[in-house]
mmCIF file of C-alpha atoms in Angstrom:
data_model
loop_
_atom_site.group_PDB
_atom_site.id
_atom_site.type_symbol
_atom_site.label_atom_id
_atom_site.label_comp_id
_atom_site.label_asym_id
_atom_site.label_seq_id
_atom_site.Cartn_x
_atom_site.Cartn_y
_atom_site.Cartn_z
ATOM 1 C CA MET A 1101 13.718 4.247 -30.234
ATOM 2 C CA THR A 1102 16.595 1.880 -31.003
ATOM 3 C CA PRO A 1103 17.855 0.164 -27.864
ATOM 4 C CA ASP A 1104 21.363 1.126 -26.924
ATOM 5 C CA PRO A 1105 23.419 -1.982 -27.752
ATOM 6 C CA CYS A 1106 26.005 -1.192 -25.066
ATOM 7 C CA TYR A 1107 23.280 -1.068 -22.461
ATOM 8 C CA ALA A 1108 21.853 -4.403 -23.647
ATOM 9 C CA ASP A 1109 25.330 -5.932 -23.639
ATOM 10 C CA GLU A 1110 26.020 -4.727 -20.130
ATOM 11 C CA SER A 1111 22.741 -6.203 -18.874
ATOM 12 C CA ALA A 1112 23.510 -9.484 -20.593
ATOM 13 C CA ALA A 1113 26.999 -9.508 -19.101
ATOM 14 C CA ILE A 1114 25.648 -8.941 -15.591
ATOM 15 C CA ARG A 1115 23.103 -11.726 -16.101
ATOM 16 C CA ARG A 1116 25.922 -14.114 -16.921
ATOM 17 C CA THR A 1117 28.358 -13.094 -14.222
ATOM 18 C CA ILE A 1118 26.147 -12.918 -11.111
ATOM 19 C CA PRO A 1119 24.360 -15.065 -12.557
ATOM 20 C CA LEU A 1120 20.725 -13.983 -12.834
ATOM 21 C CA PHE A 1121 17.702 -16.198 -13.429
ATOM 22 C CA ASP A 1122 16.764 -15.399 -17.023
ATOM 23 C CA GLY A 1123 14.881 -17.214 -19.760
ATOM 24 C CA HIS A 1124 17.707 -19.643 -20.465
ATOM 25 C CA ARG A 1125 17.896 -20.719 -16.842
ATOM 26 C CA ALA A 1126 14.109 -20.704 -16.452
ATOM 27 C CA ALA A 1127 13.812 -23.075 -19.413
ATOM 28 C CA ARG A 1128 16.664 -25.310 -18.240
ATOM 29 C CA GLY A 1129 15.328 -25.476 -14.697
ATOM 30 C CA TYR A 1130 11.639 -25.862 -15.427
ATOM 31 C CA ALA A 1131 11.205 -29.442 -14.175
ATOM 32 C CA LEU A 1132 13.195 -28.883 -10.976
ATOM 33 C CA ASN A 1133 11.376 -25.645 -10.189
ATOM 34 C CA ALA A 1134 8.006 -27.269 -10.954
ATOM 35 C CA MET A 1135 8.777 -29.983 -8.418
ATOM 36 C CA CYS A 1136 9.781 -27.394 -5.829
ATOM 37 C CA PHE A 1137 6.633 -25.334 -6.530
ATOM 38 C CA SER A 1138 4.577 -28.467 -5.749
ATOM 39 C CA PHE A 1139 6.006 -28.436 -2.215
ATOM 40 C CA ASN A 1140 3.582 -25.670 -1.267
ATOM 41 C CA ASP A 1141 1.274 -28.641 -0.619
ATOM 42 C CA ALA A 1142 1.999 -30.635 2.561
ATOM 43 C CA ALA A 1143 0.849 -33.885 0.911
ATOM 44 C CA ASN A 1144 3.464 -33.408 -1.803
ATOM 45 C CA ARG A 1145 6.178 -32.749 0.755
ATOM 46 C CA ALA A 1146 5.195 -36.009 2.471
ATOM 47 C CA ALA A 1147 5.250 -37.873 -0.850
ATOM 48 C CA PHE A 1148 8.773 -36.588 -1.562
ATOM 49 C CA ARG A 1149 9.937 -37.686 1.890
ATOM 50 C CA ALA A 1150 8.314 -41.107 1.490
ATOM 51 C CA ASP A 1151 9.874 -41.888 -1.902
ATOM 52 C CA GLU A 1152 12.247 -39.287 -3.262
ATOM 53 C CA ASP A 1153 13.116 -41.235 -6.418
ATOM 54 C CA ALA A 1154 9.513 -41.772 -7.408
ATOM 55 C CA TYR A 1155 8.623 -38.169 -6.675
ATOM 56 C CA CYS A 1156 11.503 -36.808 -8.762
ATOM 57 C CA ALA A 1157 10.539 -39.178 -11.578
ATOM 58 C CA ARG A 1158 7.005 -37.794 -11.585
ATOM 59 C CA PHE A 1159 8.419 -34.363 -12.466
ATOM 60 C CA ALA A 1160 10.850 -35.765 -15.049
ATOM 61 C CA LEU A 1161 13.913 -34.127 -13.527
ATOM 62 C CA THR A 1162 16.932 -34.159 -15.800
ATOM 63 C CA GLU A 1163 19.816 -36.387 -14.790
ATOM 64 C CA GLN A 1164 21.782 -33.326 -13.703
ATOM 65 C CA GLN A 1165 18.851 -32.063 -11.588
ATOM 66 C CA ARG A 1166 18.242 -35.487 -10.010
ATOM 67 C CA LYS A 1167 21.910 -35.782 -9.066
ATOM 68 C CA ALA A 1168 22.013 -32.266 -7.620
ATOM 69 C CA VAL A 1169 18.974 -33.032 -5.453
ATOM 70 C CA ALA A 1170 20.342 -36.439 -4.398
ATOM 71 C CA ASP A 1171 23.671 -34.829 -3.484
ATOM 72 C CA ARG A 1172 21.917 -31.940 -1.648
ATOM 73 C CA ASP A 1173 24.256 -29.761 -3.718
ATOM 74 C CA VAL A 1174 22.714 -26.288 -3.799
ATOM 75 C CA LEU A 1175 25.187 -24.784 -6.280
ATOM 76 C CA ALA A 1176 24.552 -27.717 -8.619
ATOM 77 C CA MET A 1177 20.783 -27.195 -8.284
ATOM 78 C CA LEU A 1178 21.273 -23.548 -9.295
ATOM 79 C CA GLU A 1179 23.496 -24.601 -12.192
ATOM 80 C CA ALA A 1180 20.743 -26.999 -13.296
ATOM 81 C CA GLY A 1181 18.352 -24.036 -13.541
ATOM 82 C CA GLY A 1182 16.930 -24.039 -10.034
ATOM 83 C CA ASN A 1183 15.614 -20.730 -8.729
ATOM 84 C CA VAL A 1184 16.159 -19.924 -5.093
ATOM 85 C CA TYR A 1185 12.545 -18.825 -4.482
ATOM 86 C CA TYR A 1186 11.410 -22.347 -5.406
ATOM 87 C CA LEU A 1187 14.460 -24.218 -4.075
ATOM 88 C CA ALA A 1188 13.732 -22.683 -0.655
ATOM 89 C CA LYS A 1189 10.696 -24.967 -0.437
ATOM 90 C CA LEU A 1190 12.906 -28.025 -0.991
ATOM 91 C CA ALA A 1191 15.362 -26.639 1.545
ATOM 92 C CA GLY A 1192 12.479 -26.505 4.022
ATOM 93 C CA ILE A 1193 11.876 -30.239 3.578
ATOM 94 C CA LEU A 1194 15.575 -30.889 4.121
ATOM 95 C CA GLY A 1195 15.504 -28.801 7.283
ATOM 96 C CA LEU A 1196 17.798 -26.132 5.850
ATOM 97 C CA GLY A 1197 17.222 -22.412 6.477
ATOM 98 C CA VAL A 1198 18.600 -19.587 4.340
ATOM 99 C CA GLN A 1199 21.713 -19.358 6.498
ATOM 100 C CA ASP A 1200 22.384 -23.080 6.101
ATOM 101 C CA LEU A 1201 22.001 -22.547 2.355
ATOM 102 C CA GLY A 1202 24.411 -19.618 2.512
ATOM 103 C CA ALA A 1203 26.988 -21.680 4.373
ATOM 104 C CA LEU A 1204 26.646 -24.572 1.897
ATOM 105 C CA GLN A 1205 27.012 -22.288 -1.123
ATOM 106 C CA THR A 1206 29.980 -20.298 0.153
ATOM 107 C CA GLY A 1207 31.795 -23.250 1.704
ATOM 108 C CA MET A 1208 31.820 -21.507 5.084
ATOM 109 C CA SER A 1209 30.824 -23.023 8.393
ATOM 110 C CA LEU A 1210 27.392 -21.910 9.579
ATOM 111 C CA ASP A 1211 28.999 -19.830 12.325
ATOM 112 C CA ALA A 1212 31.416 -18.171 9.922
ATOM 113 C CA PHE A 1213 28.562 -17.375 7.529
ATOM 114 C CA LYS A 1214 26.496 -15.828 10.338
ATOM 115 C CA ALA A 1215 29.499 -13.791 11.470
ATOM 116 C CA MET A 1216 29.944 -12.542 7.904
ATOM 117 C CA LEU A 1217 26.290 -11.408 7.841
ATOM 118 C CA THR A 1218 26.717 -9.523 11.113
ATOM 119 C CA ALA A 1219 29.958 -7.920 9.919
ATOM 120 C CA TRP A 1220 28.099 -6.053 7.141
ATOM 121 C CA ALA A 1221 26.765 -3.748 9.877
ATOM 122 C CA GLU A 1222 30.270 -2.284 10.201
ATOM 123 C CA LYS A 1223 29.937 -1.001 6.637
ATOM 124 C CA ILE A 1224 26.876 1.145 7.352
ATOM 125 C CA PRO A 1225 27.940 4.658 6.253
ATOM 126 C CA ASN A 1226 28.739 6.845 9.274
ATOM 127 C CA GLY A 1227 27.845 3.854 11.419
ATOM 128 C CA LYS A 1228 24.307 5.173 11.495
ATOM 129 C CA HIS A 1229 21.553 2.823 12.473
ATOM 130 C CA ALA A 1230 18.851 4.497 10.473
ATOM 131 C CA MET B 870 -12.591 12.591 -2.583
ATOM 132 C CA ALA B 871 -10.233 9.705 -1.912
ATOM 133 C CA GLN B 872 -7.039 10.745 -0.214
ATOM 134 C CA ILE B 873 -3.578 9.191 -0.331
ATOM 135 C CA ILE B 874 -2.419 9.580 3.248
ATOM 136 C CA GLY B 875 1.057 8.113 3.131
ATOM 137 C CA GLY B 876 3.475 5.351 2.295
ATOM 138 C CA TYR B 877 4.558 2.456 4.505
ATOM 139 C CA PHE B 878 7.644 0.535 3.432
ATOM 140 C CA THR B 879 9.196 -2.490 5.095
ATOM 141 C CA SER B 880 11.323 -5.567 4.555
ATOM 142 C CA HIS B 881 9.271 -8.762 4.463
ATOM 143 C CA VAL B 882 11.835 -11.463 5.329
ATOM 144 C CA PRO B 883 10.061 -14.765 6.245
ATOM 145 C CA GLY B 884 12.235 -14.979 9.366
ATOM 146 C CA ILE B 885 10.279 -12.011 10.771
ATOM 147 C CA GLY B 886 7.192 -14.242 10.743
ATOM 148 C CA GLY B 887 9.085 -16.880 12.705
ATOM 149 C CA ALA B 888 10.233 -14.274 15.245
ATOM 150 C CA ILE B 889 6.617 -13.121 15.729
ATOM 151 C CA VAL B 890 5.428 -16.717 16.260
ATOM 152 C CA ARG B 891 8.142 -17.305 18.866
ATOM 153 C CA GLY B 892 7.593 -13.934 20.536
ATOM 154 C CA ASP B 893 11.214 -12.927 19.897
ATOM 155 C CA GLN B 894 10.497 -9.233 19.276
ATOM 156 C CA ASP B 895 12.428 -8.044 22.336
ATOM 157 C CA THR B 896 15.422 -10.352 22.038
ATOM 158 C CA PRO B 897 18.774 -8.662 21.282
ATOM 159 C CA TYR B 898 18.816 -10.100 17.759
ATOM 160 C CA TRP B 899 15.333 -8.895 16.761
ATOM 161 C CA LYS B 900 14.708 -5.787 18.871
ATOM 162 C CA PRO B 901 16.667 -3.348 16.665
ATOM 163 C CA PHE B 902 14.405 -4.313 13.748
ATOM 164 C CA PHE B 903 11.076 -4.373 15.631
ATOM 165 C CA ASP B 904 11.955 -1.011 17.230
ATOM 166 C CA GLY B 905 11.146 0.553 13.869
ATOM 167 C CA PHE B 906 7.446 -0.241 14.188
ATOM 168 C CA PRO B 907 5.890 1.476 17.235
ATOM 169 C CA PRO B 908 5.905 4.887 15.496
ATOM 170 C CA ILE B 909 4.388 3.301 12.388
ATOM 171 C CA ARG B 910 1.626 1.624 14.425
ATOM 172 C CA GLU B 911 0.859 4.848 16.287
ATOM 173 C CA TRP B 912 0.609 6.781 13.047
ATOM 174 C CA LEU B 913 -1.643 4.148 11.462
ATOM 175 C CA ALA B 914 -3.907 4.101 14.521
ATOM 176 C CA GLU B 915 -4.288 7.865 14.202
ATOM 177 C CA ALA B 916 -4.467 8.089 10.402
ATOM 178 C CA LYS B 917 -6.964 5.212 10.025
ATOM 179 C CA PRO B 918 -6.494 4.229 6.381
ATOM 180 C CA ASP B 919 -9.363 2.306 4.735
ATOM 181 C CA VAL B 920 -7.482 0.561 1.977
ATOM 182 C CA ALA B 921 -3.883 -0.367 1.216
ATOM 183 C CA VAL B 922 -2.424 -0.575 -2.280
ATOM 184 C CA VAL B 923 0.489 -2.957 -1.728
ATOM 185 C CA PHE B 924 3.360 -3.430 -4.179
ATOM 186 C CA SER B 925 5.198 -6.683 -3.506
ATOM 187 C CA ASN B 926 6.596 -9.737 -5.231
ATOM 188 C CA ASP B 927 5.345 -13.299 -5.156
ATOM 189 C CA HIS B 928 7.790 -15.966 -3.920
ATOM 190 C CA GLY B 929 6.390 -18.978 -5.742
ATOM 191 C CA LEU B 930 3.053 -19.207 -3.965
ATOM 192 C CA ASN B 931 0.657 -17.736 -6.531
ATOM 193 C CA PHE B 932 2.777 -17.491 -9.676
ATOM 194 C CA PHE B 933 4.896 -20.204 -11.237
ATOM 195 C CA LEU B 934 7.176 -19.995 -14.267
ATOM 196 C CA ASP B 935 4.379 -21.299 -16.515
ATOM 197 C CA LYS B 936 2.856 -17.809 -16.474
ATOM 198 C CA MET B 937 4.887 -14.969 -15.041
ATOM 199 C CA PRO B 938 3.311 -11.532 -15.295
ATOM 200 C CA THR B 939 5.581 -8.503 -15.097
ATOM 201 C CA PHE B 940 2.858 -6.505 -13.303
ATOM 202 C CA ALA B 941 -0.285 -8.151 -11.868
ATOM 203 C CA VAL B 942 -3.134 -6.287 -10.191
ATOM 204 C CA GLY B 943 -5.550 -8.049 -7.861
ATOM 205 C CA ALA B 944 -9.272 -7.615 -8.502
ATOM 206 C CA ALA B 945 -10.631 -10.072 -5.964
ATOM 207 C CA ALA B 946 -13.166 -9.677 -3.161
ATOM 208 C CA THR B 947 -10.876 -11.661 -0.851
ATOM 209 C CA TYR B 948 -7.242 -12.723 -0.893
ATOM 210 C CA ASP B 949 -6.014 -15.773 0.974
ATOM 211 C CA ASN B 950 -2.551 -16.623 2.203
ATOM 212 C CA ALA B 951 -1.577 -20.314 2.038
ATOM 213 C CA ASP B 952 1.116 -22.805 3.019
ATOM 214 C CA GLU B 953 4.372 -21.608 1.442
ATOM 215 C CA GLY B 954 6.147 -24.864 2.194
ATOM 216 C CA TRP B 955 8.686 -23.783 4.790
ATOM 217 C CA GLY B 956 6.813 -23.697 8.061
ATOM 218 C CA LEU B 957 5.360 -20.197 8.349
ATOM 219 C CA PRO B 958 1.842 -20.042 9.828
ATOM 220 C CA VAL B 959 -0.970 -19.535 7.321
ATOM 221 C CA TYR B 960 -1.943 -15.894 7.786
ATOM 222 C CA LYS B 961 -5.373 -14.276 7.914
ATOM 223 C CA SER B 962 -7.261 -13.598 4.704
ATOM 224 C CA PHE B 963 -7.633 -10.072 3.356
ATOM 225 C CA THR B 964 -10.763 -8.277 2.182
ATOM 226 C CA GLY B 965 -10.362 -6.786 -1.274
ATOM 227 C CA HIS B 966 -11.878 -3.707 -2.883
ATOM 228 C CA PRO B 967 -12.957 -4.929 -6.329
ATOM 229 C CA ALA B 968 -14.561 -1.654 -7.407
ATOM 230 C CA LEU B 969 -11.362 0.309 -6.793
ATOM 231 C CA SER B 970 -9.287 -2.531 -8.288
ATOM 232 C CA TRP B 971 -11.255 -2.403 -11.547
ATOM 233 C CA HIS B 972 -10.986 1.374 -11.602
ATOM 234 C CA LEU B 973 -7.209 1.022 -11.236
ATOM 235 C CA ILE B 974 -7.084 -1.636 -13.933
ATOM 236 C CA ASP B 975 -9.137 0.481 -16.349
ATOM 237 C CA ALA B 976 -7.041 3.553 -15.704
ATOM 238 C CA LEU B 977 -3.702 1.701 -15.955
ATOM 239 C CA VAL B 978 -4.529 0.066 -19.273
ATOM 240 C CA ARG B 979 -5.846 3.366 -20.620
ATOM 241 C CA ASP B 980 -2.505 4.795 -19.468
ATOM 242 C CA GLU B 981 -0.758 2.100 -21.581
ATOM 243 C CA PHE B 982 0.342 -0.214 -18.765
ATOM 244 C CA ASP B 983 -0.540 -3.680 -20.067
ATOM 245 C CA ILE B 984 -1.029 -5.364 -16.732
ATOM 246 C CA THR B 985 -2.347 -8.809 -15.826
ATOM 247 C CA THR B 986 -5.596 -8.858 -13.837
ATOM 248 C CA CYS B 987 -6.215 -11.458 -11.149
ATOM 249 C CA GLN B 988 -9.654 -12.303 -9.791
ATOM 250 C CA GLN B 989 -7.957 -15.028 -7.789
ATOM 251 C CA MET B 990 -4.608 -14.363 -6.214
ATOM 252 C CA LEU B 991 -2.906 -15.913 -3.224
ATOM 253 C CA VAL B 992 -0.784 -13.394 -1.352
ATOM 254 C CA ASP B 993 2.325 -14.593 0.432
ATOM 255 C CA HIS B 994 4.472 -13.412 3.342
ATOM 256 C CA ALA B 995 5.421 -10.332 1.311
ATOM 257 C CA VAL B 996 1.953 -8.950 2.096
ATOM 258 C CA SER B 997 1.111 -10.791 5.324
ATOM 259 C CA ILE B 998 4.278 -9.934 7.277
ATOM 260 C CA PRO B 999 4.024 -6.168 6.655
ATOM 261 C CA PHE B 1000 0.404 -6.335 7.889
ATOM 262 C CA GLU B 1001 1.435 -8.432 10.924
ATOM 263 C CA LEU B 1002 4.087 -5.816 11.714
ATOM 264 C CA ALA B 1003 1.656 -2.912 11.314
ATOM 265 C CA TRP B 1004 -1.332 -4.407 13.155
ATOM 266 C CA PRO B 1005 0.088 -7.094 15.482
ATOM 267 C CA GLY B 1006 -2.496 -9.356 17.039
ATOM 268 C CA ALA B 1007 -5.406 -7.914 15.041
ATOM 269 C CA GLU B 1008 -8.313 -10.379 14.863
ATOM 270 C CA SER B 1009 -9.013 -9.289 11.328
ATOM 271 C CA TRP B 1010 -7.208 -6.761 9.146
ATOM 272 C CA PRO B 1011 -8.637 -3.289 9.734
ATOM 273 C CA ILE B 1012 -8.164 -2.194 6.110
ATOM 274 C CA LYS B 1013 -8.880 -3.553 2.639
ATOM 275 C CA LEU B 1014 -6.197 -4.707 0.238
ATOM 276 C CA ILE B 1015 -5.364 -4.148 -3.402
ATOM 277 C CA PRO B 1016 -2.233 -6.187 -4.173
ATOM 278 C CA ILE B 1017 0.024 -5.331 -7.098
ATOM 279 C CA ALA B 1018 2.658 -7.968 -7.807
ATOM 280 C CA ILE B 1019 5.899 -7.102 -9.594
ATOM 281 C CA ASN B 1020 8.044 -9.845 -11.124
ATOM 282 C CA THR B 1021 11.360 -9.954 -9.277
ATOM 283 C CA VAL B 1022 11.942 -13.655 -9.999
ATOM 284 C CA GLN B 1023 12.587 -14.189 -13.703
ATOM 285 C CA TYR B 1024 14.566 -11.793 -15.918
ATOM 286 C CA PRO B 1025 13.841 -9.600 -17.748
ATOM 287 C CA LEU B 1026 12.532 -7.666 -14.739
ATOM 288 C CA PRO B 1027 10.903 -4.281 -15.238
ATOM 289 C CA SER B 1028 13.404 -1.453 -14.829
ATOM 290 C CA PRO B 1029 13.371 0.873 -11.815
ATOM 291 C CA LYS B 1030 12.276 3.616 -14.226
ATOM 292 C CA ARG B 1031 9.314 1.562 -15.405
ATOM 293 C CA CYS B 1032 8.332 0.685 -11.833
ATOM 294 C CA LEU B 1033 8.352 4.361 -10.850
ATOM 295 C CA ALA B 1034 6.211 5.119 -13.914
ATOM 296 C CA LEU B 1035 3.779 2.328 -12.975
ATOM 297 C CA GLY B 1036 3.489 3.781 -9.488
ATOM 298 C CA ARG B 1037 2.822 7.246 -10.910
ATOM 299 C CA ALA B 1038 0.099 5.798 -13.135
ATOM 300 C CA VAL B 1039 -1.421 4.174 -10.039
ATOM 301 C CA ASN B 1040 -1.296 7.599 -8.382
ATOM 302 C CA ARG B 1041 -3.166 9.205 -11.302
ATOM 303 C CA ALA B 1042 -5.742 6.402 -11.146
ATOM 304 C CA LEU B 1043 -6.245 6.884 -7.403
ATOM 305 C CA GLN B 1044 -6.619 10.639 -7.920
ATOM 306 C CA SER B 1045 -9.451 10.031 -10.367
ATOM 307 C CA TRP B 1046 -11.354 7.621 -8.098
ATOM 308 C CA GLY B 1047 -14.629 9.090 -6.895
ATOM 309 C CA GLY B 1048 -14.710 7.392 -3.471
ATOM 310 C CA THR B 1049 -13.876 8.853 -0.088
ATOM 311 C CA GLU B 1050 -11.344 6.253 1.046
ATOM 312 C CA ARG B 1051 -8.180 7.069 2.939
ATOM 313 C CA ILE B 1052 -5.544 5.209 0.963
ATOM 314 C CA LEU B 1053 -2.244 3.847 2.265
ATOM 315 C CA VAL B 1054 0.442 2.872 -0.239
ATOM 316 C CA CYS B 1055 2.860 0.081 0.721
ATOM 317 C CA GLY B 1056 6.098 -1.186 -0.776
ATOM 318 C CA THR B 1057 7.602 -4.347 0.689
ATOM 319 C CA GLY B 1058 10.833 -6.330 0.452
ATOM 320 C CA GLY B 1059 14.560 -5.676 0.445
ATOM 321 C CA LEU B 1060 16.741 -4.058 1.261
ATOM 322 C CA SER B 1061 20.043 -5.493 0.022
ATOM 323 C CA HIS B 1062 20.382 -9.267 0.230
ATOM 324 C CA GLN B 1063 21.384 -12.270 -1.821
ATOM 325 C CA LEU B 1064 20.319 -15.834 -1.033
ATOM 326 C CA ASP B 1065 21.748 -17.739 -3.975
ATOM 327 C CA GLY B 1066 25.136 -18.593 -5.389
ATOM 328 C CA PRO B 1067 28.714 -18.055 -4.270
ATOM 329 C CA ARG B 1068 27.864 -14.422 -3.391
ATOM 330 C CA ALA B 1069 25.170 -15.559 -0.897
ATOM 331 C CA GLY B 1070 25.195 -13.303 2.142
ATOM 332 C CA PHE B 1071 26.065 -10.192 0.144
ATOM 333 C CA MET B 1072 24.653 -6.864 1.362
ATOM 334 C CA ASN B 1073 25.347 -3.259 0.388
ATOM 335 C CA PRO B 1074 24.705 -0.720 3.155
ATOM 336 C CA GLU B 1075 25.975 2.097 0.967
ATOM 337 C CA TYR B 1076 23.430 1.440 -1.780
ATOM 338 C CA ASP B 1077 20.685 0.940 0.834
ATOM 339 C CA MET B 1078 21.490 4.375 2.318
ATOM 340 C CA PHE B 1079 21.405 5.872 -1.163
ATOM 341 C CA CYS B 1080 17.902 4.414 -1.616
ATOM 342 C CA LEU B 1081 16.633 5.480 1.822
ATOM 343 C CA ASP B 1082 18.110 8.968 1.449
ATOM 344 C CA ASN B 1083 16.591 9.611 -1.983
ATOM 345 C CA LEU B 1084 13.325 7.679 -2.112
ATOM 346 C CA ALA B 1085 11.118 10.472 -0.764
ATOM 347 C CA ALA B 1086 12.711 13.604 -2.219
ATOM 348 C CA ASP B 1087 14.307 12.410 -5.443
ATOM 349 C CA PRO B 1088 12.989 9.011 -6.559
ATOM 350 C CA GLU B 1089 14.428 9.580 -10.041
ATOM 351 C CA ALA B 1090 17.851 9.064 -8.461
ATOM 352 C CA LEU B 1091 16.902 5.389 -8.071
ATOM 353 C CA THR B 1092 15.996 5.000 -11.747
ATOM 354 C CA GLY B 1093 19.466 5.480 -13.188
ATOM 355 C CA HIS B 1094 20.187 1.753 -13.004
ATOM 356 C CA SER B 1095 18.911 -1.189 -15.001
ATOM 357 C CA ALA B 1096 17.303 -4.055 -13.047
ATOM 358 C CA GLU B 1097 20.500 -6.027 -13.641
ATOM 359 C CA GLN B 1098 22.599 -3.220 -12.180
ATOM 360 C CA VAL B 1099 20.308 -3.161 -9.139
ATOM 361 C CA ALA B 1100 20.914 -6.899 -8.683
ATOM 362 C CA GLU B 1101 24.641 -6.250 -8.878
ATOM 363 C CA LEU B 1102 24.377 -3.415 -6.333
ATOM 364 C CA ALA B 1103 21.745 -4.812 -3.960
ATOM 365 C CA GLY B 1104 22.061 -8.580 -4.401
ATOM 366 C CA THR B 1105 19.827 -10.934 -6.344
ATOM 367 C CA GLN B 1106 16.919 -10.527 -3.919
ATOM 368 C CA GLY B 1107 17.762 -6.879 -3.238
ATOM 369 C CA VAL B 1108 15.918 -6.153 -6.482
ATOM 370 C CA GLU B 1109 12.800 -6.166 -4.305
ATOM 371 C CA ILE B 1110 13.562 -2.436 -3.993
ATOM 372 C CA LEU B 1111 11.512 -2.262 -7.216
ATOM 373 C CA ASN B 1112 8.415 -2.632 -5.003
ATOM 374 C CA TRP B 1113 9.504 0.385 -2.949
ATOM 375 C CA ILE B 1114 10.176 2.443 -6.079
ATOM 376 C CA ALA B 1115 6.733 1.668 -7.520
ATOM 377 C CA ALA B 1116 5.076 2.470 -4.189
ATOM 378 C CA ARG B 1117 6.965 5.765 -4.055
ATOM 379 C CA GLY B 1118 5.570 6.598 -7.485
ATOM 380 C CA ALA B 1119 2.051 5.892 -6.237
ATOM 381 C CA LEU B 1120 2.497 8.621 -3.602
ATOM 382 C CA GLY B 1121 2.634 11.158 -6.432
ATOM 383 C CA ASP B 1122 4.014 14.667 -6.114
ATOM 384 C CA LEU B 1123 2.608 15.584 -2.704
ATOM 385 C CA PRO B 1124 5.159 16.849 -0.194
ATOM 386 C CA LEU B 1125 6.218 13.927 2.008
ATOM 387 C CA THR B 1126 7.227 14.026 5.639
ATOM 388 C CA GLN B 1127 9.355 11.228 7.033
ATOM 389 C CA ILE B 1128 7.651 9.999 10.194
ATOM 390 C CA SER B 1129 9.867 7.011 10.835
ATOM 391 C CA ARG B 1130 12.936 5.341 9.390
ATOM 392 C CA ASN B 1131 14.883 2.351 10.655
ATOM 393 C CA TYR B 1132 17.737 0.312 9.192
ATOM 394 C CA HIS B 1133 19.341 -2.723 10.727
ATOM 395 C CA ILE B 1134 21.839 -5.445 9.763
ATOM 396 C CA PRO B 1135 21.340 -8.370 9.775
ATOM 397 C CA ILE B 1136 17.862 -9.846 9.888
ATOM 398 C CA SER B 1137 18.291 -13.364 8.621
ATOM 399 C CA ASN B 1138 20.448 -12.807 5.483
ATOM 400 C CA THR B 1139 19.075 -9.339 4.876
ATOM 401 C CA ALA B 1140 19.733 -5.664 5.510
ATOM 402 C CA ALA B 1141 16.297 -4.775 6.870
ATOM 403 C CA ALA B 1142 14.518 -1.447 6.865
ATOM 404 C CA SER B 1143 11.223 0.238 7.576
ATOM 405 C CA LEU B 1144 10.099 3.678 6.483
ATOM 406 C CA LEU B 1145 6.938 5.727 6.880
ATOM 407 C CA LEU B 1146 6.235 8.790 4.744
ATOM 408 C CA GLU B 1147 3.239 10.991 5.445
ATOM 409 C CA ALA B 1148 1.644 12.791 2.520
ATOM 410 C CA ALA B 1149 0.679 16.362 3.240
#
C-alpha cells in the first residue's frame, strides 16, 4: 500500500509545530540526553554537582547544550535536542519539579502555573468528575 | 484454561509515589484521585489474578536512545525497579513468568509483530505505581508480571491502530496458552498532559472523556488518529494513552463491565484517571 502523502505531511507538520521529539531532535540532543540518562546513578549526580563543567565535558555536550544547562534554560535545552523524560533527571538535581519546569517554560509564576492546571477542571464536559 | 479476568487502567504520575510516601492520600489535593482505588482493590482481592500483563512506557530507566524498541516484551524471571534520579523510593522487585512470556513472544512473532525480547528489563514507576495503588503496603507483590513496553518517547511512535492490533495479538496468544492462570491486563499512563515546551500544562478533558467513554465498547473509535494527532489532542505525554489502547486490545472481544471509573484534574501536571473493566 502506498502511504497517503497528505497523511505523512500532516504528521510531519504536527511534529514541527508542537514540536515532537523525532529522529532529528534525537540525533541533535544525543549528548545532552546521554548525560541526563547517566543521572539515574546517584554517584553521577554527585559528580555533576561537584564539578559541572568537567561532567558536561565528559559527555561532549555541544556549545549550545552546555550554555542551555549553564543558564538553566529549559526551552533552550529542548531546542538543543533535550527530551523531557531525560531532562527531568537533571531537573531533579537542580531541585525543580514538573510544575517548576512548567512555570519556567511558560514564563508564568509558579502560582499562576498551578492555578492554570487547576482551571482545566472547569473544562470537564458536563462538569462530571468521572 | 487460562482466563483473562479484566483490565485495570491507571495514570502513573511519579507525584503519586511521592504522595504515598508522605501519606497524603486523604489530603484535599490527593483524595479525589485516591478515591478511585478502593473499588479496584476490593475487586482484585476477590478476583485474585495470578499474573498481570502490563502495557506501559519506559521513562529513561531501562531504555536509552541508543536502542529504542517500538514494542518490547519482558521474558525475565524477575524485574527490578531502580533509582530513576528524581527522589522516588526504589520499589519492590517483581516475579516474572518466563514460560508465559516466551509463549507470548512466540505467538506475537508468528502473528507478524516483530517485537524486542528482554531477558533483563528494569521497570520504572509506570509499573510500580499502579501496583502500589492496587496493593498498598503489600510485603511482596501477590501476582507475577509480564511487562510490555511501548515507545512513547521518540517519534515515530506506533499508531493507536497498531497498538490496538498488538493488544489483540496478545489476547490471541493468551487464549492459546495452556495454563490455568487468572490473567489481569493493565494499561498505565496518561491521561492528557504535556510537560515540555511553551504548551506545558496543557490538558484536554474533552478528549479524555472521549477515550474513557469509548475504550470499553468501541476501541476502534480511538484509532482514527495518528500518534502525532494524539499528541496534539492529549499533549506530548498524553500519548501514553497508547498503553491503554493496547491493553484494551488484550482484553479481546469478551463483554466488559465497568466496575470503577474515576477522573480528576489536576494531579501534578496531569489529568488523572483510573478504570476497571471486568471481563465476563
